[in-house]
PDB file of C-alpha atoms in Angstrom:
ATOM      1  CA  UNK A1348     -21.325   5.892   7.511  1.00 57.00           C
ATOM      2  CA  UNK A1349     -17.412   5.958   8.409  1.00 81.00           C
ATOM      3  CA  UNK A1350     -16.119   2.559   8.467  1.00 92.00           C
ATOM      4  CA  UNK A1351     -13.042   1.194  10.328  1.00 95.00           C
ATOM      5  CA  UNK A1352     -10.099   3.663  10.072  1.00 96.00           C
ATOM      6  CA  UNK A1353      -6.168   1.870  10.556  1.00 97.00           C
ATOM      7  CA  UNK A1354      -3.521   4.101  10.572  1.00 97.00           C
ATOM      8  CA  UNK A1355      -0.703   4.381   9.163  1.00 97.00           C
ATOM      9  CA  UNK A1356      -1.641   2.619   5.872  1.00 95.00           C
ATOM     10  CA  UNK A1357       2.528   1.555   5.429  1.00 96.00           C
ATOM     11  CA  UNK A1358       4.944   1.963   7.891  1.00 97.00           C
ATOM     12  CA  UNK A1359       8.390   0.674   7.815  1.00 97.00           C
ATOM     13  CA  UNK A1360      10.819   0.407  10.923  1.00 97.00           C
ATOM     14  CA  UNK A1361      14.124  -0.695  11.344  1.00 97.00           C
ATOM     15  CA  UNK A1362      14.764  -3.976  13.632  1.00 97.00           C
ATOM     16  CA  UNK A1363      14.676  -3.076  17.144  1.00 97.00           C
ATOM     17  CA  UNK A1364      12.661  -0.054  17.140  1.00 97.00           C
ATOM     18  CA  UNK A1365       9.399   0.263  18.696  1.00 98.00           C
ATOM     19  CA  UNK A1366       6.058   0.541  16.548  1.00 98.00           C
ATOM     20  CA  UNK A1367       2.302   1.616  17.297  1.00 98.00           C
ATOM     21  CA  UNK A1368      -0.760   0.718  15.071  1.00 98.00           C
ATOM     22  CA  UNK A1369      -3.750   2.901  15.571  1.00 97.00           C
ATOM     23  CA  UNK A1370      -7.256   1.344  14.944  1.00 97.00           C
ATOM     24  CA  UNK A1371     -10.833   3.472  14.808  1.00 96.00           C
ATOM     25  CA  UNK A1372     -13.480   1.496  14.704  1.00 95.00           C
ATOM     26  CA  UNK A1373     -17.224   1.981  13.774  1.00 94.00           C
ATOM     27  CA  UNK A1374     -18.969   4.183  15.815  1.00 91.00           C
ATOM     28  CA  UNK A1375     -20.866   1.880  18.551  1.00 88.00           C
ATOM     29  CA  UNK A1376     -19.315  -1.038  18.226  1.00 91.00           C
ATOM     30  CA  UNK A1377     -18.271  -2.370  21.385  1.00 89.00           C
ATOM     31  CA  UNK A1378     -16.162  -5.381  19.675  1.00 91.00           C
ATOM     32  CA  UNK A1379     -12.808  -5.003  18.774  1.00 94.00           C
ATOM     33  CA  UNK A1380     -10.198  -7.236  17.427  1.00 94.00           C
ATOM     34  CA  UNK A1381      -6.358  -6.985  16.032  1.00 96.00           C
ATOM     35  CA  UNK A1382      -5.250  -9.403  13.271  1.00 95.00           C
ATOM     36  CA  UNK A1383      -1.691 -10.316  11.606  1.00 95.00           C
ATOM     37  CA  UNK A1384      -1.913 -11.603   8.146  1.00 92.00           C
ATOM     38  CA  UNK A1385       2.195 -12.729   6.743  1.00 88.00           C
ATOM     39  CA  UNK A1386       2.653 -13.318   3.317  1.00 79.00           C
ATOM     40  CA  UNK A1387       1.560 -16.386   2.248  1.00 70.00           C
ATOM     41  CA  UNK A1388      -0.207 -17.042   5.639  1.00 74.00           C
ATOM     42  CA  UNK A1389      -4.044 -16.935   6.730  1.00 79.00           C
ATOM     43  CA  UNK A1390      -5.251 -14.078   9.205  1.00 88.00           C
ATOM     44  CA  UNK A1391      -3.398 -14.944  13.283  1.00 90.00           C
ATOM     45  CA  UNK A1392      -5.720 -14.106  16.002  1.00 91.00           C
ATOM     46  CA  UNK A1393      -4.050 -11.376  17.888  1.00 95.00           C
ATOM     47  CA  UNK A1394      -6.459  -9.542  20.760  1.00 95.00           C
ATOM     48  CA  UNK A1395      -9.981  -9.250  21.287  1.00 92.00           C
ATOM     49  CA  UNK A1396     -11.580  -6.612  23.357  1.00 92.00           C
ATOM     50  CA  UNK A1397     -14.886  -6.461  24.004  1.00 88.00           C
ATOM     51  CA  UNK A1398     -16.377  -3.587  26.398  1.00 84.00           C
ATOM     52  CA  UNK A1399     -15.278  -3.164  29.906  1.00 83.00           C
ATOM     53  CA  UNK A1400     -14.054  -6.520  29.497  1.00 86.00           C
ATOM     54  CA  UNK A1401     -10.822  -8.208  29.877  1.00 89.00           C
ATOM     55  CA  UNK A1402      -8.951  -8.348  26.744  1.00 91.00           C
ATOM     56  CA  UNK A1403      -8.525 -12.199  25.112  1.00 91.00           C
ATOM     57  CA  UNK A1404      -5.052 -11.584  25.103  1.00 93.00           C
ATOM     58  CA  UNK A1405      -4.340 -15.190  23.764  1.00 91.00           C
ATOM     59  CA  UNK A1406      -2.952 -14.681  20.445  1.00 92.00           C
ATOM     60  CA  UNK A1407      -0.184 -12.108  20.777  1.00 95.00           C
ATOM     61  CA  UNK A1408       2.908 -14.012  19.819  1.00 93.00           C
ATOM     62  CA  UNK A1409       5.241 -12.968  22.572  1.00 94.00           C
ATOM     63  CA  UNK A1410       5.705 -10.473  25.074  1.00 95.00           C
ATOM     64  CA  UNK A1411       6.584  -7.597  22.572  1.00 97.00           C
ATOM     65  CA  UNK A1412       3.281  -7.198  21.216  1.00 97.00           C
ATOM     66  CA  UNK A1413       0.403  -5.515  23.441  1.00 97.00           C
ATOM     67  CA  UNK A1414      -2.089  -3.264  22.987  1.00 96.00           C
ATOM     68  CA  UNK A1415      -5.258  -1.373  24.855  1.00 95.00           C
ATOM     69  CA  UNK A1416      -8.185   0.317  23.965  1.00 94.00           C
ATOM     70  CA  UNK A1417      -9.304   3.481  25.226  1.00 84.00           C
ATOM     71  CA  UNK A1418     -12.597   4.592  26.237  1.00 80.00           C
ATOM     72  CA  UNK A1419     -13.974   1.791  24.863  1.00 77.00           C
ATOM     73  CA  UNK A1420     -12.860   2.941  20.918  1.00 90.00           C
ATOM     74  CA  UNK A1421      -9.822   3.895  19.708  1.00 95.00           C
ATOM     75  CA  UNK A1422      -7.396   0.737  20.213  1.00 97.00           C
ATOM     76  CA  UNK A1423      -3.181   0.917  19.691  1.00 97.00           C
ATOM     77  CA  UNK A1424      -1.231  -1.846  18.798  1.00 98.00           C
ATOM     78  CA  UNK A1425       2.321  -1.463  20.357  1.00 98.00           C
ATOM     79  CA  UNK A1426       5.073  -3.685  18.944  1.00 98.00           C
ATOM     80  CA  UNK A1427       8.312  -3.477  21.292  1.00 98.00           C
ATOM     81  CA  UNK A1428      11.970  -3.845  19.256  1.00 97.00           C
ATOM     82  CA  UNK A1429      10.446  -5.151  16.086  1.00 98.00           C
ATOM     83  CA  UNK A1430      11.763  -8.095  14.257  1.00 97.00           C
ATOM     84  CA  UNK A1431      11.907  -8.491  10.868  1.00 95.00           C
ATOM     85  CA  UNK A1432       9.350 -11.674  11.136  1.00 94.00           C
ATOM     86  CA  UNK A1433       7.115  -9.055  12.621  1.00 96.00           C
ATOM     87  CA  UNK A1434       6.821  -7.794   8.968  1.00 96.00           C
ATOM     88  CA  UNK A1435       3.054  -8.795   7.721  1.00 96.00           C
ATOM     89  CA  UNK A1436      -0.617  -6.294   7.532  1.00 95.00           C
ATOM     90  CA  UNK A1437      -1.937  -5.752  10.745  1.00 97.00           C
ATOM     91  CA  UNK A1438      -5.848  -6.204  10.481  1.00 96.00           C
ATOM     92  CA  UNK A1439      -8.525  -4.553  12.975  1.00 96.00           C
ATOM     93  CA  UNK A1440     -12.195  -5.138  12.532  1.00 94.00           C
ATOM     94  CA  UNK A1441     -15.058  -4.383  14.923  1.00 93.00           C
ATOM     95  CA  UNK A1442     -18.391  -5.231  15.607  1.00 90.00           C
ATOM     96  CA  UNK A1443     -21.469  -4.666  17.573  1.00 87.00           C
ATOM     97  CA  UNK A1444     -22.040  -6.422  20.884  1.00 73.00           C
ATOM     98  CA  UNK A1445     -20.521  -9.651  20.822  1.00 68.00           C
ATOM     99  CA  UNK A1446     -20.171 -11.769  23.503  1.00 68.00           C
ATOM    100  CA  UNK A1447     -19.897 -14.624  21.497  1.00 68.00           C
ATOM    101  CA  UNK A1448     -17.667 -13.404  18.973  1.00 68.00           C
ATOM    102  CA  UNK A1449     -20.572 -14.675  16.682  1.00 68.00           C
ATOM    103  CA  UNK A1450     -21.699 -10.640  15.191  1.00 77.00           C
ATOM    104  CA  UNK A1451     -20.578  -9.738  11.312  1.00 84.00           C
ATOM    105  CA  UNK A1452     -17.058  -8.159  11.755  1.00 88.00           C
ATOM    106  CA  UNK A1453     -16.299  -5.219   9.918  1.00 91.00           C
ATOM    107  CA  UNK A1454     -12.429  -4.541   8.842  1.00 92.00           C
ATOM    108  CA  UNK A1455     -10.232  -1.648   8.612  1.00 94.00           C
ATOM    109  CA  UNK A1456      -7.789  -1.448   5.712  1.00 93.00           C
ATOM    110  CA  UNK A1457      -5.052  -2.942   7.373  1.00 95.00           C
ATOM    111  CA  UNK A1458      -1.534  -1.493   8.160  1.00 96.00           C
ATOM    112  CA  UNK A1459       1.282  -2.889   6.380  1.00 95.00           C
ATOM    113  CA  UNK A1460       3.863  -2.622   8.556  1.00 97.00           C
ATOM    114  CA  UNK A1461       8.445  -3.565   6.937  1.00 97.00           C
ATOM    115  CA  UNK A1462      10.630  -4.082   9.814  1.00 97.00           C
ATOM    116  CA  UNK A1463      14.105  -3.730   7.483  1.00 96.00           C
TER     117      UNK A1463
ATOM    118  CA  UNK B 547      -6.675 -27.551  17.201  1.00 57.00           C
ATOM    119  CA  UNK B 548      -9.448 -25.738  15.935  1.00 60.00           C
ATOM    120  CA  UNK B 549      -8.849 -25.763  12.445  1.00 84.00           C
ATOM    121  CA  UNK B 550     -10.676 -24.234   9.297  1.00 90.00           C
ATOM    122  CA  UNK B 551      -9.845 -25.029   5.846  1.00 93.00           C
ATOM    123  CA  UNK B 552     -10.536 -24.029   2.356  1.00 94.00           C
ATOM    124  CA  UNK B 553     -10.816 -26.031  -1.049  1.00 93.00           C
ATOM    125  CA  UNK B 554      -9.438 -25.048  -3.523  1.00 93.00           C
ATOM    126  CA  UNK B 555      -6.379 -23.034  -2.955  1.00 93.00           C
ATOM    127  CA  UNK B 556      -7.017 -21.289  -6.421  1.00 95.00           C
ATOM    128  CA  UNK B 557      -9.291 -21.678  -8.922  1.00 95.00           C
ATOM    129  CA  UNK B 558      -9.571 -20.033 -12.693  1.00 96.00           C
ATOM    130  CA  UNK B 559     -12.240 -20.228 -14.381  1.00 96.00           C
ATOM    131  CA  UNK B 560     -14.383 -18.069 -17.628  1.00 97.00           C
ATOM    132  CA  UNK B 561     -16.100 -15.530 -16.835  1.00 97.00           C
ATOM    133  CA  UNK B 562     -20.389 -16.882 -16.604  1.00 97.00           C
ATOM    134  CA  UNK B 563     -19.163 -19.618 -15.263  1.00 97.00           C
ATOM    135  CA  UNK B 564     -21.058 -20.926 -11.928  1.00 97.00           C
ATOM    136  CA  UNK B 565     -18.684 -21.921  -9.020  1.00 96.00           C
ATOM    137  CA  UNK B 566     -18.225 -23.393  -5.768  1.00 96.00           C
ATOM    138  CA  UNK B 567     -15.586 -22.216  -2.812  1.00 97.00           C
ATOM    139  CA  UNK B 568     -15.451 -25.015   0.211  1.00 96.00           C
ATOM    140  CA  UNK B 569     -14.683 -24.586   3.838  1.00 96.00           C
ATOM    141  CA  UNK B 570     -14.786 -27.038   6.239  1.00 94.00           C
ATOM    142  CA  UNK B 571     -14.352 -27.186   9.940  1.00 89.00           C
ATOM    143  CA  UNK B 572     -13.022 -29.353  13.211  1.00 85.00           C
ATOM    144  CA  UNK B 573     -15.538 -28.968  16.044  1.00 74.00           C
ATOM    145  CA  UNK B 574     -19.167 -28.557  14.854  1.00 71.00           C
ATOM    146  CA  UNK B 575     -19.884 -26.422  17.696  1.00 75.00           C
ATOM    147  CA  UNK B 576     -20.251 -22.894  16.068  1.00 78.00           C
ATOM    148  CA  UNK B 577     -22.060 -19.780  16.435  1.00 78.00           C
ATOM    149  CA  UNK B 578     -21.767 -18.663  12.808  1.00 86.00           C
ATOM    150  CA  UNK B 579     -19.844 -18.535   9.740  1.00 90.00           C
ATOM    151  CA  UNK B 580     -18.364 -15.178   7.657  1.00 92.00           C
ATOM    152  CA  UNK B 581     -17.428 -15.379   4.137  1.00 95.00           C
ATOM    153  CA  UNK B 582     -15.313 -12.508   3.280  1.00 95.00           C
ATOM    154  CA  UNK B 583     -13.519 -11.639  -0.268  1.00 96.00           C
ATOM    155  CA  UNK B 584      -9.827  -9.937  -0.106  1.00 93.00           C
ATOM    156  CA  UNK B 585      -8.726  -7.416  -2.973  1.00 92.00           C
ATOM    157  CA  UNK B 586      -4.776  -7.424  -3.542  1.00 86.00           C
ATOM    158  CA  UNK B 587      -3.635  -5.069  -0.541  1.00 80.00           C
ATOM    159  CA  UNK B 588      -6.840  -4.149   0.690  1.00 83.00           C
ATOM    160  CA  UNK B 589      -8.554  -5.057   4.076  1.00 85.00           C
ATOM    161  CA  UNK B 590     -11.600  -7.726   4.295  1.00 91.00           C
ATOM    162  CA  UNK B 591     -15.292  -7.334   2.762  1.00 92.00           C
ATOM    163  CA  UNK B 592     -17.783  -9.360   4.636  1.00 92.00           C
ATOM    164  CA  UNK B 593     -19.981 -11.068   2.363  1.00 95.00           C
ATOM    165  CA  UNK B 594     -22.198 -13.135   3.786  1.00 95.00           C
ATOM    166  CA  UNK B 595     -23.091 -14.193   7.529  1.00 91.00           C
ATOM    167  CA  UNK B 596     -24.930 -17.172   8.651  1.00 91.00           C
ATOM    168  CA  UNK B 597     -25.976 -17.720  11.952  1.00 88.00           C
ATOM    169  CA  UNK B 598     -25.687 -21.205  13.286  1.00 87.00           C
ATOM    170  CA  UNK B 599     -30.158 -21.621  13.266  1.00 88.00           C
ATOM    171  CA  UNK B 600     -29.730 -20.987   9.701  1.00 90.00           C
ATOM    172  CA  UNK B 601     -28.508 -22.949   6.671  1.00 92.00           C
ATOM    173  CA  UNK B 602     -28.014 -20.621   4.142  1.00 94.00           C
ATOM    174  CA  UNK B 603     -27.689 -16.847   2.779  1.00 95.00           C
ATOM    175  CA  UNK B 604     -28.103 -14.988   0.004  1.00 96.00           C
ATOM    176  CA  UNK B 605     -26.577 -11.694  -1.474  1.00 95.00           C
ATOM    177  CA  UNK B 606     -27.235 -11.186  -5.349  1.00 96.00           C
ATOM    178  CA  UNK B 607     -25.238 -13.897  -7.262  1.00 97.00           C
ATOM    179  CA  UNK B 608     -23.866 -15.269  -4.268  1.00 97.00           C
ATOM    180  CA  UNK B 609     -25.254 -18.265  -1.571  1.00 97.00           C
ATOM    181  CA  UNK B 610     -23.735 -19.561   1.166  1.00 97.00           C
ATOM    182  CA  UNK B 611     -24.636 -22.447   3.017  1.00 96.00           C
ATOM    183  CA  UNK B 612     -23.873 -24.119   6.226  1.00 94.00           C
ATOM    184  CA  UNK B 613     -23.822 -27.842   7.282  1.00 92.00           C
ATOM    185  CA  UNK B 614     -23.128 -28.210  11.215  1.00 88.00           C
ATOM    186  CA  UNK B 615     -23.408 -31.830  11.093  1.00 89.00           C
ATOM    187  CA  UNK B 616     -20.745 -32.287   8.529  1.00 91.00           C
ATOM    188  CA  UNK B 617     -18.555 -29.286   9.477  1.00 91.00           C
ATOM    189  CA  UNK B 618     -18.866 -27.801   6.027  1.00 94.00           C
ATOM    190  CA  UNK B 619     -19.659 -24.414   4.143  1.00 95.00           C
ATOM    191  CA  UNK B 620     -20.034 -23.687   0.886  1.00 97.00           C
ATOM    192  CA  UNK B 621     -20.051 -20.514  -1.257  1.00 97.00           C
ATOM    193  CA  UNK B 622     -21.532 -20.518  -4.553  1.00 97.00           C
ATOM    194  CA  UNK B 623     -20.971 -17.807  -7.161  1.00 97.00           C
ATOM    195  CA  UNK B 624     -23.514 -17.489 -10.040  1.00 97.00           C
ATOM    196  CA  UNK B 625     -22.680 -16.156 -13.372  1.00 97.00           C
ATOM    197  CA  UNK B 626     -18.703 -15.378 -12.478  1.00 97.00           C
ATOM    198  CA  UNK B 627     -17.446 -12.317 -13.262  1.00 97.00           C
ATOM    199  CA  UNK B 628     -13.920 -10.881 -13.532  1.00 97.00           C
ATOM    200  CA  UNK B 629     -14.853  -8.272 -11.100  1.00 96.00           C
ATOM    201  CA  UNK B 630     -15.000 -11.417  -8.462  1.00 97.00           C
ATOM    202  CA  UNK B 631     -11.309 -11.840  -8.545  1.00 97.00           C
ATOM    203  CA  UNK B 632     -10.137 -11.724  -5.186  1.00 97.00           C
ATOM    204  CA  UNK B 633      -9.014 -13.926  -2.327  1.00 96.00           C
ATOM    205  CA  UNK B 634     -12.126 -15.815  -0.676  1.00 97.00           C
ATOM    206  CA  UNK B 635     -12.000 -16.361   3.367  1.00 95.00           C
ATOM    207  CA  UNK B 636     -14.369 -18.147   5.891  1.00 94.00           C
ATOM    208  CA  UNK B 637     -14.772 -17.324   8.962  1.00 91.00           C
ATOM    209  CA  UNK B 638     -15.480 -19.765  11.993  1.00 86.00           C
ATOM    210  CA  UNK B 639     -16.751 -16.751  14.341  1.00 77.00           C
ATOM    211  CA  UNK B 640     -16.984 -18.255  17.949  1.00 67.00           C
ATOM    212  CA  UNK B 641     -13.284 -19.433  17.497  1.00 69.00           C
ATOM    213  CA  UNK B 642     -11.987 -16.701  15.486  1.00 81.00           C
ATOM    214  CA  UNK B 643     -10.319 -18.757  13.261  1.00 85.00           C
ATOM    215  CA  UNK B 644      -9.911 -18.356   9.252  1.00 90.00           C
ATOM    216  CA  UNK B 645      -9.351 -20.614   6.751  1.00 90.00           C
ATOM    217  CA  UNK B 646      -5.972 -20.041   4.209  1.00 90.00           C
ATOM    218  CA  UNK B 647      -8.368 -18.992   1.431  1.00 93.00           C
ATOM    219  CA  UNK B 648      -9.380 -19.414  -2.217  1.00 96.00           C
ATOM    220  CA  UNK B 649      -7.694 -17.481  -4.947  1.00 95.00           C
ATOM    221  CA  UNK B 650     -10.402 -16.675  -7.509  1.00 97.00           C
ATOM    222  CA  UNK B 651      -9.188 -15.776 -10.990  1.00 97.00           C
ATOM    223  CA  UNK B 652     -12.379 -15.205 -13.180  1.00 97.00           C
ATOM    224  CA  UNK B 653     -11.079 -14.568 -16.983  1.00 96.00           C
ATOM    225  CA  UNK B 654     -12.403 -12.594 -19.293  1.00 92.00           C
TER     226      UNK B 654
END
């Protein structure tokens, strides 16, 4: 079956413009989460949705960065006047029902987004 | 902090050769552990996932095992092969929190 879709796969922005990151995940899975891997750093915690749910909104960096998910699938990742430290892959991965954040996560192919 | 992290940085070894990735955690209260391998400018494959009842997994060559008590992990890779050359990550899934990795360099 389809796995998680990211798109684009590159995208590169100049400082100070505004970006958007689309995630699809696997059909059914009511778990969703955004990553930011930097080169030469581990995978950052971004956002967490899960169902009707509140998003864990505890890992965006600042006040640039949100993001939603509507109907419950397709999520966007909006980055407001980009900075070039914003540069890195943006990960999503989904999974089934996960209250706990304990179900297997499955992961798009990332977007690797330049801010020049 | 919650903190996860992974020994070796790299590793290089032959190819047949059996090896052993470590990840070890703050906070021995966990739900469950993900080992996942990272190609060069790809996204995540999970590998193996073990709950926090159980101790260890197995896919094929490779076993995982988990130690709450200690706040360790270990994956072990039979018979290497170059084709395992990738980036190695753990998981600490109630916290969401990954370890730096392993680079794996299996030579021919």
């Amino acid at each position: 079956g389809a796995g998680v879709s990211q798109s684009p796969s590159n995208k590169v922005t100049e400082k100070g413009k505004d970006v958007e990151l689309r995630c699809d995940p696997i059909s059914g899975h009511t778990a969703l989460y955004w990553y930011r891997q930097s080169l030469g750093q581990g995978l950052e915690f971004l956002i967490y949705f899960q169902g009707n749910s509140a998003p864990d909104k505890s890992g965006l960096p600042s006040d640039r960065f949100s993001a939603e998910r509507t109907g419950g699938s397709v999520s966007t990742l909006t980055i407001q006047r980009t900075q070039q430290e914003d540069s890195a892959v943006y990960l999503c991965a989904s999974s089934p029902m996960d209250r706990d954040r304990s179900y297997e996560q499955y992961f798009g192919p990332g977007t690797r987004l330049t801010v020049t | 902090k919650q903190e996860v992290t992974q020994i070796p940085a790299a590793l290089s070894v032959p190819e047949g050769e059996n090896l052993v990735l470590n990840c070890s955690f703050t906070d021995s209260a966990i739900y469950n552990l993900q080992w996942f391998r990272q190609d060069p400018g790809k996204g995540l494959t999970s590998l193996l996932l073990i709950q926090s009842s159980q101790r260890e997994q197995t896919s094929g060559r490779l076993n995982a095992s988990l130690d709450k008590s200690s706040g360790r992990s270990t994956l072990y890779i039979a018979a290497s092969q170059p084709g395992d050359s990738a980036t190695y990550l753990c998981k600490k899934g109630n916290k969401l929190v990954f370890g730096a990795g392993t680079i794996l360099r299996v030579k021919s």
